[in-house]
Amino acid sequence: MGSRFHFFLILSLVVLAICSMGCSTPTEARAEQQANSTSVHNPDAKVTSASKVWKSPGLGYTTLLRHVHGVLNMIGWGTLMPIGIIVARYFRQEFPMNCDQWYSVHAVCQTCGYIMGTVGWGFGLSILNSSKRSHPSFLILGIFVILLATIQMFAICVQPKKESGRRRWWEIYHHVMGYVIMTLIIADIFEGINAQRHPEKWRWAYVGILSALALVAAALELNRCIKLKLFKQAMKLNANMYSHTT
């Protein structure tokens, strides 16, 4: 448990450092605004700014940040984390299928998703500093997601042992919190697509990702129900046969 705590402590410090760098570093938009104001007052002045280094045809630095922010959040929060939930639900027991390494896969998906999502959140802070538009719902959802996800990650460090009587209550909390966070993540991603004015194909791309994950989960749930039903029928048949023989 001590090694896990140290790992997540170091991870959090690194993430906070990245976020603070994103908040404290002057943004390209401010530099560009200053350059534009200089050119207005002095049209003959030749303005050279960092924006020329970062800009590519049709893609400014701020737009690039928005794209990186969106992609990291969609992959980290919106894809890897639900995959981790599916693995934990359907591969931890014999029904529908057993995987001895399910916990390692679950932990890798959740940790990588958390890191990518938090780094994307740090990029979002940089965009927020340079953006004149206000999107309270998007901002509030993002704050709730990062706070609850951080609490969920640290809760792993204090989970009771399997033989402890508090283990059952911890598992209920862990599952409920996971589904709540996942709901907020999905809502935040769609709200972010609107707030950042991404093309409509972004929305349909994430709808496709969610649809694929939902189909996989539905197939596994159906398989689980069928196997459980067959198992119960076999147990009932064995019980009847045993009662007749005795």
XYZ file of N, CA and C in Angstrom:
738
model
N 0.833 -1.206 0.000
C 0.000 0.000 0.000
C 0.863 1.250 0.000
N 2.057 1.163 0.723
C 2.941 2.316 0.754
C 3.482 2.675 -0.604
N 3.847 1.675 -1.415
C 4.365 1.941 -2.758
C 3.299 2.565 -3.646
N 2.054 2.097 -3.501
C 0.964 2.700 -4.289
C 0.783 4.161 -3.915
N 0.846 4.451 -2.609
C 0.657 5.830 -2.176
C 1.748 6.731 -2.734
N 2.987 6.261 -2.679
C 4.097 7.058 -3.217
C 3.958 7.259 -4.714
N 3.505 6.218 -5.417
C 3.325 6.332 -6.864
C 2.302 7.403 -7.205
N 1.123 7.352 -6.549
C 0.083 8.331 -6.857
C 0.454 9.717 -6.351
N 1.257 9.802 -5.282
C 1.703 11.110 -4.816
C 2.629 11.755 -5.839
N 3.596 10.975 -6.343
C 4.498 11.494 -7.372
C 3.731 11.856 -8.634
N 2.767 10.990 -9.006
C 1.950 11.256 -10.183
C 1.193 12.562 -10.049
N 0.610 12.801 -8.878
C -0.160 14.027 -8.671
C 0.729 15.256 -8.715
N 1.940 15.153 -8.138
C 2.860 16.293 -8.181
C 3.260 16.637 -9.602
N 3.508 15.599 -10.413
C 3.862 15.831 -11.813
C 2.709 16.498 -12.555
N 1.488 15.984 -12.319
C 0.318 16.555 -12.996
C 0.097 17.991 -12.579
N 0.218 18.268 -11.273
C 0.035 19.641 -10.804
C 1.099 20.564 -11.383
N 2.319 20.059 -11.530
C 3.374 20.875 -12.134
C 3.049 21.224 -13.570
N 2.522 20.223 -14.316
C 2.144 20.474 -15.714
C 1.035 21.510 -15.791
N 0.037 21.342 -14.890
C -1.093 22.286 -14.912
C -0.641 23.691 -14.546
N 0.252 23.806 -13.531
C 0.726 25.125 -13.134
C 1.544 25.786 -14.239
N 2.302 24.960 -14.969
C 3.044 25.509 -16.111
C 2.092 26.047 -17.158
N 0.981 25.300 -17.365
C 0.002 25.747 -18.345
C -0.656 27.042 -17.929
N -0.820 27.235 -16.573
C -1.471 28.452 -16.098
C -0.529 29.640 -16.105
N 0.757 29.402 -15.764
C 1.675 30.518 -15.566
C 2.365 30.966 -16.844
N 2.471 30.068 -17.850
C 3.183 30.420 -19.074
C 2.367 31.392 -19.902
N 2.927 32.489 -20.364
C 2.185 33.416 -21.212
C 1.728 32.721 -22.477
N 0.514 32.952 -22.839
C -0.059 32.279 -23.992
C 0.255 33.028 -25.260
N 0.190 32.276 -26.359
C 0.486 32.853 -27.662
C -0.558 33.869 -28.060
N -1.790 33.678 -27.561
C -2.855 34.609 -27.948
C -2.554 36.008 -27.421
N -2.036 36.079 -26.170
C -1.703 37.394 -25.633
C -0.575 38.041 -26.436
N 0.428 37.257 -26.797
C 1.534 37.791 -27.598
C 1.037 38.283 -28.945
N 0.090 37.492 -29.507
C -0.434 37.888 -30.810
C -1.247 39.170 -30.705
N -2.016 39.319 -29.601
C -2.795 40.540 -29.415
C -1.883 41.748 -29.272
N -0.787 41.568 -28.504
C 0.153 42.669 -28.370
C 0.793 43.026 -29.705
N 1.093 42.009 -30.496
C 1.682 42.262 -31.808
C 0.709 42.993 -32.716
N -0.565 42.590 -32.639
C -1.566 43.256 -33.475
C -1.747 44.706 -33.065
N -1.757 44.962 -31.733
C -1.911 46.349 -31.285
C -0.707 47.202 -31.712
N 0.487 46.602 -31.708
C 1.676 47.335 -32.154
C 1.590 47.675 -33.630
N 1.094 46.734 -34.412
C 1.000 46.982 -35.842
C -0.065 48.005 -36.165
N -1.105 48.104 -35.309
C -2.146 49.107 -35.552
C -1.593 50.504 -35.318
N -0.840 50.669 -34.187
C -0.301 51.990 -33.884
C 0.836 52.369 -34.821
N 1.552 51.363 -35.293
C 2.676 51.648 -36.177
C 2.612 50.691 -37.368
N 1.876 51.057 -38.395
C 1.679 50.141 -39.526
C 2.980 49.770 -40.223
N 4.002 50.659 -40.156
C 5.237 50.377 -40.874
C 6.160 49.439 -40.104
N 5.816 49.186 -38.839
C 6.705 48.341 -38.022
C 6.573 46.894 -38.448
N 7.704 46.191 -38.477
C 7.717 44.771 -38.795
C 7.617 43.986 -37.505
N 6.554 43.207 -37.388
C 6.289 42.484 -36.152
C 6.690 41.038 -36.341
N 7.514 40.570 -35.428
C 7.874 39.151 -35.415
C 7.496 38.601 -34.050
N 6.720 37.566 -34.024
C 6.263 36.973 -32.767
C 6.416 35.468 -32.829
N 6.236 34.867 -31.649
C 6.360 33.407 -31.558
C 5.258 32.698 -32.320
N 4.184 33.441 -32.641
C 3.071 32.796 -33.337
C 3.487 32.282 -34.703
N 4.464 32.971 -35.348
C 4.896 32.532 -36.666
C 5.600 31.185 -36.606
N 6.258 30.941 -35.467
C 6.947 29.663 -35.321
C 5.948 28.530 -35.159
N 4.881 28.806 -34.392
C 3.926 27.745 -34.053
C 2.838 27.574 -35.084
N 2.604 28.589 -35.862
C 1.482 28.528 -36.789
C 1.831 27.706 -38.014
N 0.858 26.941 -38.442
C 0.930 26.245 -39.719
C -0.240 26.729 -40.543
N -0.252 26.464 -41.845
C -1.314 26.988 -42.687
C -2.689 26.540 -42.202
N -3.525 27.513 -41.822
C -4.888 27.227 -41.416
C -5.018 26.733 -39.987
N -3.920 26.676 -39.210
C -3.996 26.149 -37.853
C -3.137 27.008 -36.942
N -3.778 27.843 -36.096
C -3.054 28.677 -35.173
C -2.672 27.925 -33.917
N -1.841 28.567 -33.099
C -1.361 27.921 -31.878
C -2.504 27.647 -30.912
N -3.407 28.619 -30.757
C -4.545 28.428 -29.861
C -5.449 27.313 -30.362
N -5.659 27.267 -31.667
C -6.475 26.188 -32.239
C -5.812 24.841 -32.029
N -4.488 24.811 -32.162
C -3.760 23.573 -31.915
C -3.932 23.124 -30.469
N -3.866 24.066 -29.528
C -4.088 23.737 -28.118
C -5.479 23.175 -27.896
N -6.465 23.777 -28.532
C -7.833 23.279 -28.374
C -7.963 21.859 -28.901
N -7.308 21.582 -30.027
C -7.369 20.236 -30.599
C -6.665 19.215 -29.696
N -5.489 19.590 -29.183
C -4.767 18.681 -28.286
C -5.585 18.439 -27.016
N -6.157 19.500 -26.481
C -7.012 19.397 -25.298
C -8.176 18.443 -25.544
N -8.837 18.592 -26.687
C -9.983 17.738 -26.990
C -9.603 16.290 -27.227
N -8.520 16.071 -27.966
C -8.104 14.698 -28.269
C -7.664 13.966 -27.003
N -6.881 14.631 -26.156
C -6.433 13.996 -24.912
C -7.608 13.630 -24.023
N -8.582 14.524 -23.926
C -9.745 14.242 -23.087
C -10.605 13.120 -23.660
N -10.786 13.117 -24.971
C -11.609 12.081 -25.587
C -10.965 10.701 -25.473
N -9.636 10.652 -25.616
C -8.949 9.363 -25.518
C -8.773 8.949 -24.062
N -8.310 9.908 -23.228
C -8.033 9.584 -21.833
C -9.284 9.360 -21.008
N -10.037 10.470 -20.782
C -11.266 10.365 -19.988
C -12.318 9.515 -20.704
N -12.504 9.788 -21.992
C -13.686 9.262 -22.676
C -13.555 7.896 -23.294
N -12.334 7.347 -23.415
C -12.166 6.036 -24.056
C -11.470 5.033 -23.135
N -10.291 5.391 -22.620
C -9.543 4.450 -21.791
C -10.269 4.130 -20.486
N -10.875 5.140 -19.872
C -11.554 4.888 -18.599
C -12.774 3.975 -18.750
N -13.649 4.195 -19.734
C -14.739 3.224 -19.895
C -14.263 1.823 -20.260
N -13.144 1.719 -20.995
C -12.580 0.390 -21.271
C -12.165 -0.277 -19.964
N -11.548 0.499 -19.067
C -11.177 -0.043 -17.764
C -12.378 -0.499 -16.958
N -13.495 0.240 -17.049
C -14.720 -0.160 -16.346
C -15.267 -1.459 -16.922
N -15.257 -1.580 -18.248
C -15.751 -2.804 -18.885
C -14.902 -4.006 -18.471
N -13.590 -3.821 -18.432
C -12.702 -4.925 -18.028
C -12.995 -5.348 -16.593
N -13.160 -4.358 -15.703
C -13.404 -4.681 -14.298
C -14.749 -5.366 -14.089
N -15.732 -5.048 -14.891
C -17.059 -5.624 -14.701
C -17.187 -7.015 -15.309
N -16.590 -7.239 -16.469
C -16.876 -8.459 -17.211
C -15.735 -9.468 -17.253
N -14.577 -9.113 -16.724
C -13.452 -10.044 -16.815
C -12.869 -10.427 -15.453
N -13.473 -9.945 -14.380
C -12.918 -10.228 -13.061
C -13.413 -11.548 -12.486
N -14.523 -12.068 -12.997
C -15.081 -13.305 -12.491
C -15.248 -14.298 -13.629
N -15.747 -15.457 -13.269
C -15.918 -16.513 -14.271
C -17.013 -16.175 -15.263
N -17.948 -15.298 -14.880
C -19.047 -14.932 -15.761
C -18.910 -13.477 -16.180
N -18.860 -13.151 -17.443
C -18.965 -14.087 -18.566
C -17.669 -14.792 -18.919
N -16.510 -14.204 -18.549
C -15.234 -14.834 -18.851
C -14.210 -14.379 -17.825
N -13.253 -15.238 -17.589
C -12.262 -14.978 -16.552
C -10.930 -14.575 -17.180
N -10.309 -13.568 -16.599
C -8.985 -13.118 -17.040
C -8.144 -12.864 -15.790
N -7.074 -13.623 -15.643
C -6.247 -13.509 -14.449
C -5.591 -12.138 -14.324
N -5.369 -11.473 -15.444
C -4.697 -10.181 -15.449
C -5.674 -9.017 -15.537
N -6.929 -9.256 -15.170
C -7.942 -8.209 -15.344
C -7.605 -6.967 -14.511
N -7.087 -7.168 -13.301
C -6.816 -6.009 -12.445
C -5.685 -5.159 -13.025
N -4.659 -5.806 -13.570
C -3.562 -5.046 -14.178
C -4.048 -4.242 -15.379
N -4.886 -4.871 -16.225
C -5.440 -4.157 -17.384
C -6.319 -3.007 -16.924
N -7.151 -3.257 -15.927
C -8.029 -2.218 -15.383
C -7.211 -1.048 -14.837
N -6.165 -1.355 -14.060
C -5.341 -0.302 -13.462
C -4.595 0.496 -14.524
N -4.077 -0.181 -15.550
C -3.357 0.518 -16.622
C -4.290 1.451 -17.381
N -5.479 0.958 -17.719
C -6.452 1.796 -18.452
C -6.844 3.022 -17.631
N -7.146 2.817 -16.346
C -7.588 3.933 -15.516
C -6.453 4.920 -15.264
N -5.238 4.416 -15.026
C -4.115 5.315 -14.753
C -3.726 6.116 -15.991
N -3.621 5.434 -17.130
C -3.288 6.145 -18.378
C -4.382 7.142 -18.746
N -5.640 6.739 -18.566
C -6.745 7.649 -18.842
C -6.708 8.862 -17.938
N -6.379 8.639 -16.665
C -6.307 9.749 -15.716
C -5.173 10.707 -16.079
N -4.019 10.155 -16.421
C -2.872 11.009 -16.774
C -3.168 11.825 -18.031
N -3.665 11.153 -19.072
C -3.964 11.865 -20.317
C -5.042 12.918 -20.100
N -6.093 12.553 -19.360
C -7.171 13.504 -19.105
C -6.712 14.697 -18.290
N -5.837 14.458 -17.310
C -5.358 15.559 -16.476
C -4.427 16.481 -17.259
N -3.570 15.895 -18.100
C -2.712 16.732 -18.954
C -3.587 17.547 -19.918
N -4.626 16.907 -20.476
C -5.560 17.644 -21.317
C -6.257 18.752 -20.563
N -6.576 18.500 -19.293
C -7.187 19.522 -18.446
C -6.220 20.690 -18.249
N -4.922 20.382 -18.125
C -3.931 21.447 -18.010
C -3.879 22.310 -19.261
N -3.969 21.682 -20.442
C -4.053 22.453 -21.679
C -5.315 23.311 -21.698
N -6.396 22.763 -21.128
C -7.643 23.527 -21.058
C -7.490 24.786 -20.228
N -6.679 24.728 -19.168
C -6.437 25.930 -18.370
C -5.714 27.001 -19.180
N -4.762 26.566 -20.008
C -4.062 27.527 -20.863
C -5.019 28.179 -21.850
N -5.923 27.363 -22.412
C -6.912 27.912 -23.337
C -7.833 28.876 -22.616
N -8.196 28.542 -21.365
C -9.096 29.394 -20.596
C -8.478 30.759 -20.352
N -7.165 30.810 -20.122
C -6.491 32.092 -19.886
C -6.530 33.000 -21.104
N -6.495 32.400 -22.296
C -6.417 33.205 -23.512
C -7.770 33.398 -24.186
N -8.803 32.735 -23.661
C -10.111 32.803 -24.299
C -10.954 33.910 -23.673
N -11.641 34.640 -24.510
C -12.545 35.678 -24.032
C -13.953 35.141 -23.799
N -14.238 33.953 -24.332
C -15.566 33.366 -24.171
C -15.641 32.618 -22.848
N -16.796 32.695 -22.210
C -17.003 32.025 -20.929
C -18.010 30.902 -21.111
N -17.655 29.724 -20.599
C -18.547 28.560 -20.681
C -18.628 27.942 -19.289
N -19.512 28.496 -18.437
C -19.553 28.042 -17.038
C -19.863 26.556 -16.891
N -20.809 26.044 -17.688
C -21.178 24.639 -17.544
C -20.007 23.726 -17.880
N -19.269 24.048 -18.947
C -18.101 23.260 -19.338
C -17.021 23.321 -18.258
N -16.802 24.495 -17.701
C -15.791 24.674 -16.671
C -16.162 23.930 -15.391
N -17.429 24.028 -14.985
C -17.870 23.374 -13.746
C -17.793 21.853 -13.884
N -18.242 21.338 -15.023
C -18.154 19.895 -15.246
C -16.710 19.417 -15.218
N -15.815 20.177 -15.843
C -14.403 19.802 -15.846
C -13.803 19.778 -14.455
N -14.184 20.749 -13.615
C -13.678 20.787 -12.238
C -14.178 19.579 -11.457
N -15.460 19.250 -11.604
C -16.013 18.088 -10.911
C -15.325 16.802 -11.369
N -15.074 16.694 -12.665
C -14.439 15.486 -13.190
C -13.046 15.305 -12.598
N -12.229 16.357 -12.616
C -10.848 16.232 -12.137
C -10.811 15.988 -10.637
N -11.708 16.627 -9.881
C -11.724 16.422 -8.432
C -12.164 15.004 -8.069
N -13.280 14.557 -8.639
C -13.791 13.226 -8.309
C -12.855 12.133 -8.803
N -12.263 12.333 -9.990
C -11.332 11.331 -10.506
C -10.082 11.238 -9.627
N -9.607 12.375 -9.124
C -8.448 12.358 -8.225
C -8.785 11.661 -6.919
N -9.962 11.937 -6.370
C -10.401 11.245 -5.146
C -10.501 9.749 -5.393
N -11.041 9.381 -6.554
C -11.180 7.961 -6.890
C -9.823 7.276 -7.001
N -8.837 7.957 -7.571
C -7.510 7.372 -7.704
C -6.846 7.191 -6.339
N -6.985 8.192 -5.465
C -6.375 8.085 -4.154
C -7.129 7.104 -3.250
N -8.415 6.868 -3.540
C -9.179 5.905 -2.742
C -8.615 4.497 -2.888
N -7.947 4.232 -4.012
C -7.331 2.917 -4.216
C -6.234 2.676 -3.181
N -5.560 3.737 -2.763
C -4.456 3.587 -1.811
C -4.942 3.215 -0.415
N -6.202 3.525 -0.109
C -6.719 3.269 1.240
C -7.795 2.185 1.235
N -7.859 1.400 0.164
C -8.874 0.362 0.125
C -8.613 -0.698 1.189
N -9.666 -1.157 1.885
C -9.483 -2.183 2.916
C -9.083 -3.518 2.290
N -8.534 -4.390 3.111
C -8.188 -5.719 2.648
C -9.446 -6.535 2.374
N -9.299 -7.573 1.576
C -10.450 -8.369 1.167
C -11.162 -9.015 2.342
N -10.410 -9.375 3.384
C -11.031 -10.028 4.530
C -11.647 -9.039 5.512
N -11.472 -7.741 5.253
C -12.025 -6.729 6.144
C -13.529 -6.592 5.944
N -14.237 -6.276 7.029
C -15.682 -6.090 6.940
C -16.073 -4.829 6.195
N -15.153 -3.880 6.085
C -15.441 -2.629 5.360
C -15.218 -2.756 3.867
N -14.699 -3.894 3.424
C -14.384 -4.067 2.009
C -15.628 -3.951 1.139
N -16.734 -4.534 1.589
C -17.968 -4.507 0.801
C -18.450 -3.078 0.582
N -18.398 -2.250 1.643
C -18.852 -0.866 1.515
C -17.919 -0.066 0.618
N -16.620 -0.363 0.696
C -15.672 0.335 -0.173
C -15.930 -0.009 -1.631
N -16.228 -1.267 -1.931
C -16.497 -1.669 -3.308
C -17.756 -0.991 -3.838
N -18.795 -0.877 -2.986
C -20.015 -0.171 -3.415
C -19.695 1.283 -3.736
N -18.933 1.951 -2.856
C -18.536 3.344 -3.114
C -17.734 3.446 -4.412
N -16.773 2.526 -4.598
C -15.892 2.570 -5.756
C -16.679 2.419 -7.049
N -17.634 1.503 -7.068
C -18.429 1.277 -8.276
C -19.355 2.462 -8.568
N -20.060 2.936 -7.531
C -20.991 4.050 -7.734
C -20.243 5.296 -8.172
N -19.121 5.594 -7.515
C -18.327 6.767 -7.878
C -17.806 6.656 -9.305
N -17.407 5.451 -9.703
C -16.914 5.264 -11.064
C -17.973 5.574 -12.110
N -19.201 5.103 -11.887
C -20.269 5.373 -12.850
C -20.670 6.850 -12.845
N -20.637 7.492 -11.683
C -20.936 8.927 -11.621
C -19.893 9.724 -12.404
N -18.621 9.400 -12.193
C -17.550 10.099 -12.912
C -17.685 9.881 -14.408
N -18.010 8.655 -14.816
C -18.137 8.364 -16.240
C -19.277 9.158 -16.866
N -20.371 9.313 -16.145
C -21.490 10.123 -16.646
C -21.077 11.583 -16.820
N -20.367 12.123 -15.825
C -19.900 13.509 -15.915
C -18.891 13.684 -17.052
N -18.046 12.683 -17.257
C -17.055 12.756 -18.334
C -17.734 12.847 -19.690
N -18.718 11.985 -19.930
C -19.419 12.000 -21.223
C -20.104 13.343 -21.447
N -20.781 13.839 -20.400
C -21.447 15.132 -20.526
C -20.437 16.245 -20.775
N -19.282 16.183 -20.108
C -18.272 17.223 -20.255
C -17.647 17.205 -21.652
N -17.462 16.029 -22.209
C -16.873 15.943 -23.557
C -17.807 16.555 -24.594
N -19.080 16.225 -24.525
C -20.026 16.809 -25.482
C -20.166 18.315 -25.268
N -20.153 18.741 -24.008
C -20.224 20.174 -23.726
C -18.971 20.876 -24.233
N -17.814 20.190 -24.116
C -16.572 20.778 -24.603
C -16.541 20.914 -26.111
N -17.114 19.952 -26.813
C -17.183 20.056 -28.272
C -17.972 21.290 -28.681
N -19.055 21.575 -27.946
C -19.836 22.785 -28.233
C -19.069 24.046 -27.833
N -18.467 24.004 -26.629
C -17.814 25.200 -26.115
C -16.597 25.587 -26.951
N -15.823 24.604 -27.384
C -14.619 24.881 -28.164
C -14.899 25.012 -29.663
N -16.160 24.861 -30.033
C -16.589 25.026 -31.431
C -15.817 24.113 -32.379
N -15.681 22.868 -31.971
C -15.045 21.886 -32.845
C -15.998 21.524 -33.984
N -15.466 21.029 -35.087
C -16.339 20.611 -36.196
C -17.308 19.512 -35.756
N -18.395 19.400 -36.496
C -19.420 18.420 -36.156
C -18.891 16.989 -36.204
N -17.842 16.762 -36.996
C -17.294 15.403 -37.094
C -16.698 14.940 -35.770
N -16.292 15.882 -34.907
C -15.800 15.496 -33.596
C -16.914 14.829 -32.785
N -18.101 15.436 -32.849
C -19.235 14.876 -32.107
C -19.560 13.478 -32.607
N -19.605 13.317 -33.922
C -19.950 12.016 -34.483
C -18.851 10.992 -34.229
N -17.601 11.447 -34.172
C -16.507 10.526 -33.863
C -16.656 9.972 -32.451
N -16.992 10.843 -31.503
C -17.146 10.349 -30.132
C -18.426 9.543 -29.961
N -19.456 9.913 -30.706
C -20.668 9.075 -30.699
C -20.329 7.674 -31.199
N -19.473 7.593 -32.231
C -19.057 6.283 -32.725
C -18.278 5.496 -31.682
N -17.382 6.184 -30.937
C -16.617 5.521 -29.884
C -17.549 4.990 -28.804
N -18.483 5.835 -28.363
C -19.427 5.407 -27.326
C -20.309 4.263 -27.818
N -20.718 4.318 -29.080
C -21.561 3.258 -29.625
C -20.817 1.926 -29.656
N -19.541 1.964 -30.063
C -18.744 0.734 -30.092
C -18.577 0.160 -28.691
N -18.268 1.024 -27.706
C -18.117 0.560 -26.334
C -19.436 0.019 -25.785
N -20.545 0.686 -26.136
C -21.852 0.225 -25.663
C -22.217 -1.127 -26.263
N -21.894 -1.334 -27.540
C -22.178 -2.625 -28.174
C -21.360 -3.746 -27.532
N -20.086 -3.468 -27.256
C -19.240 -4.470 -26.594
C -19.786 -4.792 -25.205
N -20.142 -3.751 -24.460
C -20.681 -3.970 -23.115
C -21.998 -4.728 -23.162
N -22.856 -4.415 -24.130
C -24.136 -5.110 -24.252
C -23.940 -6.581 -24.593
N -22.988 -6.862 -25.499
C -22.712 -8.256 -25.857
C -22.176 -9.037 -24.663
N -21.277 -8.425 -23.903
C -20.736 -9.090 -22.720
C -21.805 -9.282 -21.642
N -22.683 -8.295 -21.500
C -23.768 -8.416 -20.515
C -24.733 -9.532 -20.902
N -25.041 -9.629 -22.194
C -25.919 -10.707 -22.663
C -25.259 -12.061 -22.437
N -23.978 -12.149 -22.764
C -23.243 -13.392 -22.536
C -23.234 -13.758 -21.057
N -23.066 -12.754 -20.217
C -23.059 -12.979 -18.770
C -24.402 -13.504 -18.288
N -25.478 -12.904 -18.755
C -26.820 -13.345 -18.338
C -27.097 -14.779 -18.783
N -26.709 -15.106 -20.008
C -26.941 -16.455 -20.526
C -26.147 -17.480 -19.720
N -24.881 -17.176 -19.447
C -24.056 -18.112 -18.685
C -24.562 -18.273 -17.260
N -24.999 -17.185 -16.650
C -25.547 -17.284 -15.303
C -26.817 -18.131 -15.283
N -27.658 -17.956 -16.290
C -28.887 -18.736 -16.354
C -28.587 -20.220 -16.533
N -27.658 -20.535 -17.425
C -27.284 -21.935 -17.628
C -26.647 -22.523 -16.374
N -25.857 -21.722 -15.691
C -25.217 -22.199 -14.464
C -26.260 -22.497 -13.387
N -27.242 -21.612 -13.241
C -28.291 -21.840 -12.253
C -29.124 -23.073 -12.600
N -29.400 -23.269 -13.880
C -30.146 -24.458 -14.293
C -29.344 -25.730 -13.994
N -28.044 -25.694 -14.246
C -27.212 -26.862 -13.961
C -27.151 -27.137 -12.463
N -27.059 -26.082 -11.659
C -27.046 -26.264 -10.214
C -28.362 -26.826 -9.712
N -29.462 -26.352 -10.272
C -30.770 -26.853 -9.879
C -30.934 -28.308 -10.277
N -30.461 -28.673 -11.487
C -30.535 -30.053 -11.947
C -29.693 -30.975 -11.070
N -28.501 -30.524 -10.702
C -27.651 -31.324 -9.831
C -28.272 -31.496 -8.454
N -28.912 -30.432 -7.960
C -29.559 -30.522 -6.656
C -30.719 -31.513 -6.691
N -31.502 -31.514 -7.781
C -32.613 -32.449 -7.905
C -32.115 -33.899 -8.000
N -31.047 -34.097 -8.795
C -30.490 -35.436 -8.931
C -29.941 -35.938 -7.589
N -29.308 -35.039 -6.847
C -28.742 -35.444 -5.555
C -29.850 -35.794 -4.566
N -30.958 -35.018 -4.593
C -32.070 -35.301 -3.674
C -32.746 -36.617 -3.996
N -32.822 -36.977 -5.291
C -33.459 -38.240 -5.679
C -32.577 -39.433 -5.267
N -31.278 -39.308 -5.424
C -30.380 -40.403 -5.072
C -30.320 -40.640 -3.573
N -30.506 -39.562 -2.781
C -30.479 -39.740 -1.339
C -31.828 -40.214 -0.815
